[in-house]
Coordinates of C-alpha atoms in Angstrom, one line a residue:
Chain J
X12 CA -5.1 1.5 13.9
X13 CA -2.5 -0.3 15.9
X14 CA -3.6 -3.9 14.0
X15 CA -3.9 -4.1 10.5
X16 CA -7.2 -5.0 8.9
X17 CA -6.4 -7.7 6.5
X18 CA -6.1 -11.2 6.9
X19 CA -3.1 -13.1 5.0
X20 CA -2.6 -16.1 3.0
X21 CA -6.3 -17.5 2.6
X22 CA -3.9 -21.2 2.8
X23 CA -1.0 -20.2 4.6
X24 CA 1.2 -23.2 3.9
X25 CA 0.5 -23.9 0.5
X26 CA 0.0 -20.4 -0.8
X27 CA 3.3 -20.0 0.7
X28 CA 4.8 -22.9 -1.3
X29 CA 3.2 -22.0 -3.8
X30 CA 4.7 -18.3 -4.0
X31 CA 8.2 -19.3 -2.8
X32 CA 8.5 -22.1 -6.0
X33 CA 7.9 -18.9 -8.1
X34 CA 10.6 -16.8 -6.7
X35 CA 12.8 -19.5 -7.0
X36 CA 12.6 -20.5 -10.6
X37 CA 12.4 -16.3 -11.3
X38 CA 15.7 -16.4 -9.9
X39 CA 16.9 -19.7 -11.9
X40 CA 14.9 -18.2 -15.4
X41 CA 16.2 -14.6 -15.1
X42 CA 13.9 -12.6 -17.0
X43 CA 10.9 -14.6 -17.4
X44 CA 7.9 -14.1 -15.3
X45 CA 6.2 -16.4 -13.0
X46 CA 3.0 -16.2 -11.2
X47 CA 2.7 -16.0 -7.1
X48 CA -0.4 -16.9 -4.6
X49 CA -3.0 -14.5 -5.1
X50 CA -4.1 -12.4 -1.8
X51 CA -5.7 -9.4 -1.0
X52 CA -2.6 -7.0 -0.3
X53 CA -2.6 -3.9 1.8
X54 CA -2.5 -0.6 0.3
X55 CA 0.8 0.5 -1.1
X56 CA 2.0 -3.2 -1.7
X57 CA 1.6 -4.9 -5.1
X58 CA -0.6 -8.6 -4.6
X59 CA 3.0 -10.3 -6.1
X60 CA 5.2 -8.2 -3.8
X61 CA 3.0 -8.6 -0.7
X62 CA 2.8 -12.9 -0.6
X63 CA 6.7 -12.7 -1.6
X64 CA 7.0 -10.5 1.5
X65 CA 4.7 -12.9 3.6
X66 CA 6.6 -15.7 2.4
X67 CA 10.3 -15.0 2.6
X68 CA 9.7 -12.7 6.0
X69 CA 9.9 -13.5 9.8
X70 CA 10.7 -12.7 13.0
X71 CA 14.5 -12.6 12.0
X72 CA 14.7 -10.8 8.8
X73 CA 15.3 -7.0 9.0
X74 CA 13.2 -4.6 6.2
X75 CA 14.2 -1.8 4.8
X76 CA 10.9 -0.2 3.6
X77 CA 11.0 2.7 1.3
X78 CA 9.8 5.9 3.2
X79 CA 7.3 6.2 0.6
X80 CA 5.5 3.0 1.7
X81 CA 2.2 3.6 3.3
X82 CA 2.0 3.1 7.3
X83 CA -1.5 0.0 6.6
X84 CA 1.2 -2.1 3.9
X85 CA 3.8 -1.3 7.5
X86 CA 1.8 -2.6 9.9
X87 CA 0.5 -5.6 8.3
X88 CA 4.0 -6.9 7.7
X89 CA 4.6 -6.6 11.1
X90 CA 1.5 -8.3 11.9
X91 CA 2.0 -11.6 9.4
X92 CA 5.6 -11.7 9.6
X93 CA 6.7 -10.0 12.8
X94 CA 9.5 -8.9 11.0
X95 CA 12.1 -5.8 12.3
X96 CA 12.2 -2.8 10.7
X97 CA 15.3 -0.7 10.0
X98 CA 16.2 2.6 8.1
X99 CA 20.0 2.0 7.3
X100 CA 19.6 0.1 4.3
X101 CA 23.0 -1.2 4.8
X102 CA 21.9 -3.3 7.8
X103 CA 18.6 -5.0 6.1
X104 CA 18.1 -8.4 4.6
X105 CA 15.3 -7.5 2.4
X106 CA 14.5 -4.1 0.5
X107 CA 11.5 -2.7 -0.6
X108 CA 11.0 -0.5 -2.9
X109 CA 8.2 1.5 -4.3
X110 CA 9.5 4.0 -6.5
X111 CA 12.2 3.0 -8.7
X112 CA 12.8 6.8 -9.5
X113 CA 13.7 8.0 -6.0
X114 CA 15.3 4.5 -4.6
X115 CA 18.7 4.5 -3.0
X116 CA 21.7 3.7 -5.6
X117 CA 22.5 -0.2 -5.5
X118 CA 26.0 0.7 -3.5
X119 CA 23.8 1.7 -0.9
X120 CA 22.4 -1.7 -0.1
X121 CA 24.6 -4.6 2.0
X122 CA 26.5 -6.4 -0.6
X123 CA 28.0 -9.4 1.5
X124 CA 30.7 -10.0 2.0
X125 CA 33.5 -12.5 0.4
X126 CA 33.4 -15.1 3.5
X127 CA 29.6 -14.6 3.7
X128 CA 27.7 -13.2 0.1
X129 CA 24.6 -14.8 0.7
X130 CA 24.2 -12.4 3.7
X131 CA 23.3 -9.5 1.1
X132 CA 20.4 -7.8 0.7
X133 CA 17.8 -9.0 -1.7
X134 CA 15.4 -6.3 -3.2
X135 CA 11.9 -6.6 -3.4
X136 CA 11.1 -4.0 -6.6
X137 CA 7.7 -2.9 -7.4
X138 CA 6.8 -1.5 -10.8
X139 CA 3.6 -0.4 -12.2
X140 CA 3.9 -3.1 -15.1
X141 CA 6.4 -5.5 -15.8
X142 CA 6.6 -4.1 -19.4
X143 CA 8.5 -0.9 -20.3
X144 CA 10.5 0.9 -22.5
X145 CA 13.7 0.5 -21.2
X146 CA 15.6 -2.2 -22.5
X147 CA 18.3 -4.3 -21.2
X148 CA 19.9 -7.6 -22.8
X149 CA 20.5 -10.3 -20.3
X150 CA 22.9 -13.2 -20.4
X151 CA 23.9 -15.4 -17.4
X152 CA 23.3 -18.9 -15.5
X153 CA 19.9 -19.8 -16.6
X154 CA 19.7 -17.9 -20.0
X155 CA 20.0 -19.8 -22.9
X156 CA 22.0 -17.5 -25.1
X157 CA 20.5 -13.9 -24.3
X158 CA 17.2 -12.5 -23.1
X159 CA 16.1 -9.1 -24.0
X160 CA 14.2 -7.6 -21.1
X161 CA 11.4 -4.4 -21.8
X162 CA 11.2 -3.3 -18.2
X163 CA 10.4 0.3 -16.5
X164 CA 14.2 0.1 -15.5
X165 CA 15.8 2.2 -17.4
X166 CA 19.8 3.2 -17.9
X167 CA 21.2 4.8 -14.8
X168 CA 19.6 1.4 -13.0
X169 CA 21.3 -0.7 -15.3
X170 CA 25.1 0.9 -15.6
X171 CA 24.1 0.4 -11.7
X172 CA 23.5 -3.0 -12.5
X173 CA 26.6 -3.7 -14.9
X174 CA 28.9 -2.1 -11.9
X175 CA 27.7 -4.4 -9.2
X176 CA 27.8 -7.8 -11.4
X177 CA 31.7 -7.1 -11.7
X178 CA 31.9 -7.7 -8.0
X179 CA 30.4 -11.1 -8.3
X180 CA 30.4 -12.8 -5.9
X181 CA 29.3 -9.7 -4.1
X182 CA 26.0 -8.3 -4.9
X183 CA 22.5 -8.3 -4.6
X184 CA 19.6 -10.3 -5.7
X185 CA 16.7 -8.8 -7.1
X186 CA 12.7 -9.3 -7.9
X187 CA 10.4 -6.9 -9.7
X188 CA 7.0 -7.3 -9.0
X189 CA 3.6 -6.2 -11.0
X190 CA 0.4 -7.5 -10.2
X191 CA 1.0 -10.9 -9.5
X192 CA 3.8 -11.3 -11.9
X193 CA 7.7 -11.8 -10.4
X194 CA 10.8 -11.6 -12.4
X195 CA 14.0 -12.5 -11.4
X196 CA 17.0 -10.8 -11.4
X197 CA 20.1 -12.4 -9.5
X198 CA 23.3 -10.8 -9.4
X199 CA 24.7 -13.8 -12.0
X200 CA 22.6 -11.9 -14.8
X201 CA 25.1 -9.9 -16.4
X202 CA 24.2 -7.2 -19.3
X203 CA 25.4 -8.6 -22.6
X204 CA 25.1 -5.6 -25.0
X205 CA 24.7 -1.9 -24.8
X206 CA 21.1 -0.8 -23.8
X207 CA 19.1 1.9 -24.6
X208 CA 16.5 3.3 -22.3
X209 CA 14.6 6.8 -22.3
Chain C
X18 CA -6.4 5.5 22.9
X19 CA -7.3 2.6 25.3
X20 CA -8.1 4.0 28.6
X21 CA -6.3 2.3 31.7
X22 CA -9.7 0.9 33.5
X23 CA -10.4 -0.7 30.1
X24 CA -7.3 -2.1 29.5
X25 CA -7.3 -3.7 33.0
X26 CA -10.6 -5.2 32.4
X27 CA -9.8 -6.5 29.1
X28 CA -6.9 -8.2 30.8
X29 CA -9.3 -10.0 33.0
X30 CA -11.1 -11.4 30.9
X31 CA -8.4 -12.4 28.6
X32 CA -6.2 -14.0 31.7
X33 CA -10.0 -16.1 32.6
X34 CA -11.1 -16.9 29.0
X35 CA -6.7 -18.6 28.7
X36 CA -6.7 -20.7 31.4
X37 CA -10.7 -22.2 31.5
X38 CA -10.6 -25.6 30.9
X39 CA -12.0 -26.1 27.2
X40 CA -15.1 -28.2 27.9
X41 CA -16.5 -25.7 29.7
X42 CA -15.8 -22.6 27.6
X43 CA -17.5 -24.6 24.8
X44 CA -20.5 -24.8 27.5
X45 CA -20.4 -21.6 28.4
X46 CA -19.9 -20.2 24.5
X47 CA -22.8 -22.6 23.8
X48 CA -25.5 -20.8 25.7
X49 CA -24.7 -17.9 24.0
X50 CA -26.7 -18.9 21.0
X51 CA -26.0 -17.7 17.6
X52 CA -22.9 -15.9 17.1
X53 CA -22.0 -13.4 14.5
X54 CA -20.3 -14.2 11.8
X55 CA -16.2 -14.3 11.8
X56 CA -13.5 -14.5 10.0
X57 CA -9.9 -15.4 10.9
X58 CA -7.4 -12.5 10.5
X59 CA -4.8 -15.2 11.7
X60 CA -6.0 -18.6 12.0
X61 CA -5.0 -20.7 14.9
X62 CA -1.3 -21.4 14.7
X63 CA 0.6 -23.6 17.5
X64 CA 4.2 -22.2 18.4
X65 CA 6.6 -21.8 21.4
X66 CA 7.4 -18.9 23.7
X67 CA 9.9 -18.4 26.2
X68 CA 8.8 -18.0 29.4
X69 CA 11.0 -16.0 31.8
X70 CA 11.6 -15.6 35.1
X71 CA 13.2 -13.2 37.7
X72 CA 15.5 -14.7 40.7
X73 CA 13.3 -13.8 43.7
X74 CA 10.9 -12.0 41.3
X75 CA 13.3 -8.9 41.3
X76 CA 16.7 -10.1 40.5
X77 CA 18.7 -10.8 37.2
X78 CA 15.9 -12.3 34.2
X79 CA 16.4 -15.8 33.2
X80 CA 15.1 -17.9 30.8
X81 CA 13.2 -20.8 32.6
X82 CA 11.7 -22.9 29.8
X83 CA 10.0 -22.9 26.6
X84 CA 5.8 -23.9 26.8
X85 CA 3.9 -24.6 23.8
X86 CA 1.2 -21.5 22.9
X87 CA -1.9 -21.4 20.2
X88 CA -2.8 -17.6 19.3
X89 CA -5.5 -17.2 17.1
X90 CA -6.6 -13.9 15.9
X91 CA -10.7 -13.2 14.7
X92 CA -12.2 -10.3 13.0
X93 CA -16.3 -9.8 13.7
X94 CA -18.2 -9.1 10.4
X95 CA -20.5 -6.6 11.2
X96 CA -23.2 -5.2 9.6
X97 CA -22.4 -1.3 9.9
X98 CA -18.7 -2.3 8.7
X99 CA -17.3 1.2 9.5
X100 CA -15.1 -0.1 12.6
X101 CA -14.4 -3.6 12.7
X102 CA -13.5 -5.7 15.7
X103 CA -10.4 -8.0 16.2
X104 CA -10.4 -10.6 19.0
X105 CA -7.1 -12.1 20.1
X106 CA -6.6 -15.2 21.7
X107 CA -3.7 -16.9 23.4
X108 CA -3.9 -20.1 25.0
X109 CA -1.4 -22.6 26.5
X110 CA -1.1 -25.9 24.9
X111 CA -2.0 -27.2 21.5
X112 CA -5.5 -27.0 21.1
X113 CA -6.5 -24.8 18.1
X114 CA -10.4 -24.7 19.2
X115 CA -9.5 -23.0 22.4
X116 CA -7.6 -20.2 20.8
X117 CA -10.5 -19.8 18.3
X118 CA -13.3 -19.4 21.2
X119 CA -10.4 -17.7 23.0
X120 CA -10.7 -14.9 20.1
X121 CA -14.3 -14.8 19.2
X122 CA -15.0 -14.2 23.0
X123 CA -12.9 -11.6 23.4
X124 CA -14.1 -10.1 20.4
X125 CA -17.9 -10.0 21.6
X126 CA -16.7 -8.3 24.3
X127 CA -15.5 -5.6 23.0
X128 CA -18.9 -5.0 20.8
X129 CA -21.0 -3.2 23.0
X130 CA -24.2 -5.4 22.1
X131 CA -22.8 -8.4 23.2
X132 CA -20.4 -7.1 25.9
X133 CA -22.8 -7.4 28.9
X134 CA -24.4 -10.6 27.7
X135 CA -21.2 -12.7 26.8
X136 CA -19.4 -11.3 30.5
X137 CA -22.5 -12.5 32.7
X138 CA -22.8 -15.7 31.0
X139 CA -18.9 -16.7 29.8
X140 CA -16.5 -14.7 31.5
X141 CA -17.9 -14.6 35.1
X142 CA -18.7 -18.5 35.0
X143 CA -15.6 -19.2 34.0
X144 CA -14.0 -17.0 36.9
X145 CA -16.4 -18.1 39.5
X146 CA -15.2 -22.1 38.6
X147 CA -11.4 -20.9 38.7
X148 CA -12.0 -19.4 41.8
X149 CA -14.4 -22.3 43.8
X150 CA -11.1 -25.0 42.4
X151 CA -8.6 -22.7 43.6
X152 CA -10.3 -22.3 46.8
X153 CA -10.8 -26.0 46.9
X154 CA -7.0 -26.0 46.5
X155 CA -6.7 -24.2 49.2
X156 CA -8.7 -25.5 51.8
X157 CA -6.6 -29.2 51.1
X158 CA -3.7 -27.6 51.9
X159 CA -5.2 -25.8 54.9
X160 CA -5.8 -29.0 56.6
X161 CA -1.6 -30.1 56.5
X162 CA -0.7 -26.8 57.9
X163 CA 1.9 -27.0 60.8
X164 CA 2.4 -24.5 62.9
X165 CA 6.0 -24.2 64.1
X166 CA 6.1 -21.6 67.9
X167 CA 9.3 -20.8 69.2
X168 CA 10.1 -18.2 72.0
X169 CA 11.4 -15.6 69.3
X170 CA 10.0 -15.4 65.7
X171 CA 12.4 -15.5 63.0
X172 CA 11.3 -11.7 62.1
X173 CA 12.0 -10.1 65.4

Protein backbone atom coordinates (compact mmCIF):
# COMPACT_ATOMS: atom_id res chain seq x y z
CA UNK A 1 0.00 0.00 0.00
CA UNK A 2 1.64 3.22 -0.77
CA UNK A 3 -0.59 5.05 2.32
CA UNK A 4 -0.84 3.52 5.48
CA UNK A 5 -4.25 2.46 6.86
CA UNK A 6 -4.34 3.95 10.31
CA UNK A 7 -5.43 7.13 11.47
CA UNK A 8 -3.23 8.92 14.39
CA UNK A 9 -3.85 10.62 17.43
CA UNK A 10 -7.75 10.39 17.96
CA UNK A 11 -6.86 14.34 19.63
CA UNK A 12 -3.89 15.35 17.97
CA UNK A 13 -2.99 18.24 20.19
CA UNK A 14 -3.71 17.14 23.46
CA UNK A 15 -2.83 13.44 23.06
CA UNK A 16 0.25 14.93 22.01
CA UNK A 17 0.72 16.97 25.12
CA UNK A 18 -0.41 14.56 26.82
CA UNK A 19 2.38 11.94 25.67
CA UNK A 20 5.19 14.51 25.44
CA UNK A 21 4.60 15.58 29.54
CA UNK A 22 5.31 11.75 29.99
CA UNK A 23 8.53 11.55 28.25
CA UNK A 24 9.52 14.41 29.92
CA UNK A 25 9.11 13.62 33.58
CA UNK A 26 10.46 9.74 32.39
CA UNK A 27 13.49 11.54 31.60
CA UNK A 28 13.47 13.89 35.00
CA UNK A 29 12.29 10.38 37.19
CA UNK A 30 14.76 7.96 35.66
CA UNK A 31 13.46 4.68 36.21
CA UNK A 32 9.90 5.08 36.98
CA UNK A 33 7.25 4.65 34.47
CA UNK A 34 4.81 6.90 33.15
CA UNK A 35 1.78 6.42 31.06
CA UNK A 36 1.47 8.00 27.18
CA UNK A 37 -1.79 8.72 24.91
CA UNK A 38 -3.37 5.66 23.99
CA UNK A 39 -3.71 5.00 20.01
CA UNK A 40 -4.10 2.25 17.83
CA UNK A 41 -0.40 1.66 16.61
CA UNK A 42 0.75 -0.01 13.44
CA UNK A 43 2.02 -3.33 13.38
CA UNK A 44 5.62 -3.77 14.62
CA UNK A 45 5.36 -0.57 16.93
CA UNK A 46 4.51 -0.74 20.56
CA UNK A 47 1.01 1.77 21.44
CA UNK A 48 3.82 3.75 23.96
CA UNK A 49 6.51 3.83 21.32
CA UNK A 50 4.25 4.78 18.43
CA UNK A 51 2.48 8.28 20.10
CA UNK A 52 6.20 9.03 21.46
CA UNK A 53 7.18 8.67 17.76
CA UNK A 54 4.15 10.82 16.56
CA UNK A 55 4.89 13.22 19.02
CA UNK A 56 8.58 14.07 19.11
CA UNK A 57 8.76 13.43 14.97
CA UNK A 58 8.49 15.83 11.94
CA UNK A 59 9.48 16.80 8.80
CA UNK A 60 13.08 17.64 10.20
CA UNK A 61 13.98 14.76 12.32
CA UNK A 62 15.94 11.92 10.63
CA UNK A 63 15.01 8.00 11.90
CA UNK A 64 16.96 5.39 12.10
CA UNK A 65 14.56 2.34 12.10
CA UNK A 66 15.79 -0.99 12.98
CA UNK A 67 15.83 -3.20 9.72
CA UNK A 68 13.68 -5.52 11.62
CA UNK A 69 10.79 -2.97 11.76
CA UNK A 70 7.92 -3.87 9.58
CA UNK A 71 7.37 -1.76 6.20
CA UNK A 72 3.06 -0.74 7.67
CA UNK A 73 4.87 0.80 11.28
CA UNK A 74 7.39 2.56 8.05
CA UNK A 75 5.02 4.04 6.22
CA UNK A 76 2.77 5.35 8.71
CA UNK A 77 5.57 7.39 10.26
CA UNK A 78 6.15 8.79 7.21
CA UNK A 79 2.60 9.47 6.77
CA UNK A 80 1.90 11.31 10.48
CA UNK A 81 5.21 12.74 10.78
CA UNK A 82 6.73 13.06 7.35
CA UNK A 83 9.84 12.35 8.86
CA UNK A 84 13.32 11.26 6.79
CA UNK A 85 14.57 8.10 6.92
CA UNK A 86 18.27 7.10 7.13
CA UNK A 87 20.41 3.87 7.55
CA UNK A 88 23.73 5.31 9.06
CA UNK A 89 22.75 5.51 12.48
CA UNK A 90 25.42 7.96 13.05
CA UNK A 91 23.46 10.58 11.10
CA UNK A 92 19.87 10.15 12.87
CA UNK A 93 18.14 12.14 15.56
CA UNK A 94 15.95 9.42 16.79
CA UNK A 95 16.60 5.52 16.97
CA UNK A 96 14.32 2.88 16.97
CA UNK A 97 14.75 -0.13 18.05
CA UNK A 98 12.92 -3.44 18.12
CA UNK A 99 15.19 -6.05 19.23
CA UNK A 100 17.35 -5.19 21.94
CA UNK A 101 19.36 -8.51 21.18
CA UNK A 102 20.50 -7.63 17.68
CA UNK A 103 20.64 -3.64 18.05
CA UNK A 104 23.78 -1.74 17.07
CA UNK A 105 26.30 -1.14 20.18
CA UNK A 106 25.58 2.40 21.82
CA UNK A 107 29.13 3.73 20.10
CA UNK A 108 27.36 3.32 17.03
CA UNK A 109 24.80 5.96 17.56
CA UNK A 110 25.71 10.06 17.23
CA UNK A 111 26.90 11.11 20.56
CA UNK A 112 27.16 14.95 20.14
CA UNK A 113 29.37 16.62 20.26
CA UNK A 114 31.13 19.00 23.16
CA UNK A 115 30.01 22.48 21.44
CA UNK A 116 26.59 20.83 20.59
CA UNK A 117 25.50 17.39 22.92
CA UNK A 118 22.02 17.91 22.65
CA UNK A 119 22.44 17.16 18.93
CA UNK A 120 22.69 13.31 19.86
CA UNK A 121 20.70 10.66 19.12
CA UNK A 122 17.94 9.73 21.40
CA UNK A 123 16.67 5.98 21.36
CA UNK A 124 13.39 4.98 21.22
CA UNK A 125 13.69 1.12 22.84
CA UNK A 126 10.97 -1.30 22.68
CA UNK A 127 10.69 -4.25 24.98
CA UNK A 128 8.27 -6.91 25.40
CA UNK A 129 7.62 -5.85 29.17
CA UNK A 130 9.04 -3.28 31.12
CA UNK A 131 9.82 -5.92 33.80
CA UNK A 132 12.82 -8.36 33.50
CA UNK A 133 15.44 -10.10 35.00
CA UNK A 134 18.19 -8.08 34.42
CA UNK A 135 19.09 -5.77 37.03
CA UNK A 136 20.75 -2.58 37.07
CA UNK A 137 21.05 0.02 40.10
CA UNK A 138 20.59 3.59 39.09
CA UNK A 139 21.75 6.76 40.71
CA UNK A 140 21.74 10.33 39.07
CA UNK A 141 19.83 13.81 38.79
CA UNK A 142 16.38 12.95 39.66
CA UNK A 143 16.97 9.72 41.89
CA UNK A 144 16.67 10.14 45.31
CA UNK A 145 19.45 8.04 46.60
CA UNK A 146 19.34 4.86 44.14
CA UNK A 147 16.73 3.09 42.07
CA UNK A 148 16.99 -0.56 41.30
CA UNK A 149 15.68 -1.16 37.82
CA UNK A 150 14.33 -5.05 36.73
CA UNK A 151 14.39 -4.52 33.02
CA UNK A 152 14.92 -7.05 29.80
CA UNK A 153 18.34 -5.06 29.53
CA UNK A 154 20.71 -7.16 30.58
CA UNK A 155 24.78 -6.86 31.17
CA UNK A 156 26.62 -6.32 27.93
CA UNK A 157 23.80 -3.22 27.50
CA UNK A 158 24.65 -1.95 30.66
CA UNK A 159 28.74 -2.03 30.75
CA UNK A 160 27.58 -0.29 27.33
CA UNK A 161 25.77 1.99 29.36
CA UNK A 162 28.43 2.54 32.28
CA UNK A 163 31.07 3.43 29.21
CA UNK A 164 29.03 6.04 27.57
CA UNK A 165 27.89 7.97 31.02
CA UNK A 166 31.87 8.56 31.49
CA UNK A 167 31.74 10.74 28.46
CA UNK A 168 29.06 13.01 29.95
CA UNK A 169 28.37 15.39 28.51
CA UNK A 170 28.42 13.25 25.47
CA UNK A 171 25.85 10.53 25.16
CA UNK A 172 22.59 9.50 24.35
CA UNK A 173 19.27 9.65 25.85
CA UNK A 174 17.12 6.79 26.07
CA UNK A 175 13.30 5.50 26.48
CA UNK A 176 12.05 1.94 26.79
CA UNK A 177 8.74 1.43 25.81
CA UNK A 178 6.03 -1.57 26.74
CA UNK A 179 2.53 -1.23 26.10
CA UNK A 180 1.84 2.09 26.95
CA UNK A 181 4.39 2.35 29.75
CA UNK A 182 7.72 4.75 29.11
CA UNK A 183 10.76 4.79 31.20
CA UNK A 184 13.39 7.05 31.07
CA UNK A 185 16.83 6.70 30.82
CA UNK A 186 19.03 9.98 30.17
CA UNK A 187 22.57 9.78 29.87
CA UNK A 188 22.89 11.58 33.60
CA UNK A 189 21.68 8.05 35.08
CA UNK A 190 24.87 6.60 36.02
CA UNK A 191 25.13 2.73 37.38
CA UNK A 192 25.82 2.88 41.04
CA UNK A 193 26.69 -0.78 41.97
CA UNK A 194 27.71 -3.87 40.14
CA UNK A 195 24.72 -5.64 38.32
CA UNK A 196 23.93 -8.90 37.63
CA UNK A 197 21.91 -9.94 34.69
CA UNK A 198 21.46 -13.48 32.98
CA UNK B 1 -0.07 0.18 -9.93
CA UNK B 2 -2.06 3.25 -11.04
CA UNK B 3 -2.33 3.31 -14.62
CA UNK B 4 -1.43 6.71 -16.47
CA UNK B 5 -5.14 7.51 -17.94
CA UNK B 6 -6.23 7.06 -14.38
CA UNK B 7 -3.95 9.04 -12.77
CA UNK B 8 -4.59 11.88 -15.34
CA UNK B 9 -8.18 11.74 -14.56
CA UNK B 10 -7.80 11.64 -11.00
CA UNK B 11 -5.79 14.80 -11.38
CA UNK B 12 -8.79 16.38 -12.92
CA UNK B 13 -10.95 16.05 -10.68
CA UNK B 14 -8.64 16.80 -7.84
CA UNK B 15 -7.37 20.30 -9.66
CA UNK B 16 -11.72 21.08 -10.10
CA UNK B 17 -12.88 19.81 -6.65
CA UNK B 18 -9.41 22.63 -5.14
CA UNK B 19 -10.28 25.49 -6.69
CA UNK B 20 -14.54 25.43 -6.70
CA UNK B 21 -15.67 28.09 -4.71
CA UNK B 22 -17.06 26.37 -1.33
CA UNK B 23 -20.70 27.38 -1.53
CA UNK B 24 -21.12 25.50 -4.34
CA UNK B 25 -19.27 22.28 -3.67
CA UNK B 26 -21.58 22.16 -0.57
CA UNK B 27 -24.45 22.49 -3.24
CA UNK B 28 -23.22 20.21 -5.48
CA UNK B 29 -22.08 17.49 -2.45
CA UNK B 30 -25.70 18.19 -1.22
CA UNK B 31 -27.53 16.61 -4.07
CA UNK B 32 -25.74 13.71 -3.67
CA UNK B 33 -27.82 12.62 -0.75
CA UNK B 34 -26.69 10.33 1.85
CA UNK B 35 -23.11 9.67 1.98
CA UNK B 36 -21.27 6.75 3.40
CA UNK B 37 -19.82 6.84 6.38
CA UNK B 38 -16.05 8.32 6.94
CA UNK B 39 -13.64 8.67 9.05
CA UNK B 40 -10.63 11.03 9.12
CA UNK B 41 -7.22 9.32 8.63
CA UNK B 42 -5.80 12.96 8.93
CA UNK B 43 -8.22 15.53 10.01
CA UNK B 44 -8.18 18.88 8.38
CA UNK B 45 -4.96 20.63 9.32
CA UNK B 46 -4.10 24.39 8.03
CA UNK B 47 -0.31 24.85 7.12
CA UNK B 48 1.99 26.61 4.51
CA UNK B 49 3.70 25.49 1.44
CA UNK B 50 6.19 27.07 -0.67
CA UNK B 51 5.22 27.79 -3.90
CA UNK B 52 7.90 27.94 -6.64
CA UNK B 53 8.44 29.23 -9.67
CA UNK B 54 10.79 28.95 -12.74
CA UNK B 55 12.23 32.24 -14.58
CA UNK B 56 10.43 32.03 -17.92
CA UNK B 57 8.99 28.74 -16.78
CA UNK B 58 12.32 26.95 -17.87
CA UNK B 59 15.07 28.75 -16.11
CA UNK B 60 16.80 28.59 -12.65
CA UNK B 61 13.74 27.60 -9.66
CA UNK B 62 12.98 30.22 -7.21
CA UNK B 63 11.02 30.47 -4.32
CA UNK B 64 8.13 33.02 -5.04
CA UNK B 65 6.06 33.01 -1.78
CA UNK B 66 4.60 30.96 0.83
CA UNK B 67 0.30 30.44 0.49
CA UNK B 68 -1.58 29.05 3.23
CA UNK B 69 -2.98 25.15 2.40
CA UNK B 70 -5.67 22.83 4.30
CA UNK B 71 -5.07 18.98 3.45
CA UNK B 72 -7.41 16.73 4.90
CA UNK B 73 -7.11 13.08 4.45
CA UNK B 74 -10.63 10.56 4.65
CA UNK B 75 -10.94 6.90 4.79
CA UNK B 76 -14.56 5.36 3.41
CA UNK B 77 -15.96 2.66 5.80
CA UNK B 78 -17.25 0.22 3.74
CA UNK B 79 -19.16 -2.63 4.21
CA UNK B 80 -16.99 -5.46 2.38
CA UNK B 81 -13.90 -3.87 4.43
CA UNK B 82 -11.31 -5.94 2.36
CA UNK B 83 -9.86 -2.70 0.45
CA UNK B 84 -10.49 0.48 1.96
CA UNK B 85 -10.49 3.82 0.21
CA UNK B 86 -8.55 7.05 1.21
CA UNK B 87 -9.58 10.37 -0.27
CA UNK B 88 -7.07 13.32 -0.17
CA UNK B 89 -7.81 16.71 -0.29
CA UNK B 90 -5.79 19.90 -0.66
CA UNK B 91 -7.22 23.22 -0.76
CA UNK B 92 -5.92 26.80 -0.75
CA UNK B 93 -6.79 28.94 2.15
CA UNK B 94 -8.01 28.15 5.57
CA UNK B 95 -11.11 26.59 5.41
CA UNK B 96 -11.16 23.22 7.01
CA UNK B 97 -14.75 22.26 5.51
CA UNK B 98 -13.41 22.54 1.98
CA UNK B 99 -10.56 20.13 2.50
CA UNK B 100 -13.02 17.72 4.20
CA UNK B 101 -15.58 17.66 1.04
CA UNK B 102 -12.35 18.06 -0.91
CA UNK B 103 -11.45 14.38 0.49
CA UNK B 104 -14.79 12.62 0.79
CA UNK B 105 -15.30 13.57 -2.92
CA UNK B 106 -12.44 12.33 -4.12
CA UNK B 107 -12.82 9.33 -2.25
CA UNK B 108 -16.42 8.51 -3.81
CA UNK B 109 -14.75 8.63 -6.83
CA UNK B 110 -12.60 6.28 -6.57
CA UNK B 111 -15.43 3.64 -5.38
CA UNK B 112 -16.88 2.38 -8.34
CA UNK B 113 -20.61 2.68 -7.12
CA UNK B 114 -20.44 6.15 -6.62
CA UNK B 115 -17.83 7.04 -9.25
CA UNK B 116 -20.27 7.85 -12.13
CA UNK B 117 -22.84 9.45 -9.95
CA UNK B 118 -20.61 11.84 -7.83
CA UNK B 119 -18.52 12.94 -11.49
CA UNK B 120 -21.99 13.82 -13.44
CA UNK B 121 -23.36 15.62 -10.55
CA UNK B 122 -20.07 17.28 -8.50
CA UNK B 123 -17.12 17.21 -10.62
CA UNK B 124 -18.51 18.22 -14.07
CA UNK B 125 -20.72 21.10 -12.49
CA UNK B 126 -18.04 22.39 -10.83
CA UNK B 127 -15.90 22.32 -14.16
CA UNK B 128 -18.56 23.62 -16.34
CA UNK B 129 -18.91 26.89 -13.74
CA UNK B 130 -14.95 27.22 -13.79
CA UNK B 131 -15.07 27.14 -17.23
CA UNK B 132 -18.41 29.63 -18.12
CA UNK B 133 -16.33 32.35 -15.37
CA UNK B 134 -13.16 31.86 -17.04
CA UNK B 135 -14.73 32.40 -20.30
CA UNK B 136 -16.56 35.28 -18.95
CA UNK B 137 -12.99 36.44 -18.02
CA UNK B 138 -12.12 36.21 -21.18
CA UNK B 139 -14.61 37.77 -23.20
CA UNK B 140 -13.94 41.23 -20.79
CA UNK B 141 -10.72 41.22 -21.81
CA UNK B 142 -11.49 40.58 -25.43
CA UNK B 143 -13.28 43.78 -25.69
CA UNK B 144 -9.80 46.04 -24.58
CA UNK B 145 -7.78 44.27 -27.11
CA UNK B 146 -5.59 46.61 -29.26
CA UNK B 147 -4.29 45.63 -32.08
CA UNK B 148 -0.81 47.12 -32.85
CA UNK B 149 0.07 46.68 -37.31
CA UNK B 150 3.33 47.74 -38.44
CA UNK B 151 4.91 47.01 -41.94
CA UNK B 152 7.19 44.10 -40.42
CA UNK B 153 6.03 41.95 -37.46
CA UNK B 154 8.38 41.69 -34.64
CA UNK B 155 8.80 37.69 -35.57
CA UNK B 156 9.89 38.02 -39.11
Amino acid sequence: MLTTQLPGFKDPVHDAQKTFRALLDALARPGIQQTTASLTPPEGLKPSCAAACLTLLDLETTVWLQPSISGSARSWLLFHTGCRFTADSQTADFAVIDQIEIMPRLDEFNWGTAAYPEASTSLLIQLPALEGTGSAVLQGPGILDTIALQTPLRTPFWQQWQAMTENYPLGLDAWCFADRQVLGLPRTAQLAGRQEGQ
Amino acid sequence: MVDTAQAHSRSRWLSALAKAPLALLEERVATLGVLPEYRFLRSPEIGLAMVRGRTEGAGQPFNLGEMTLTRCVVQLSLATGDESISGFGYVAGRSQRHAELAAVCDALLQHSDWQTKVQAQVIEPLQGAAHKKRAAETAEVESTRVNFFTLLRGEA
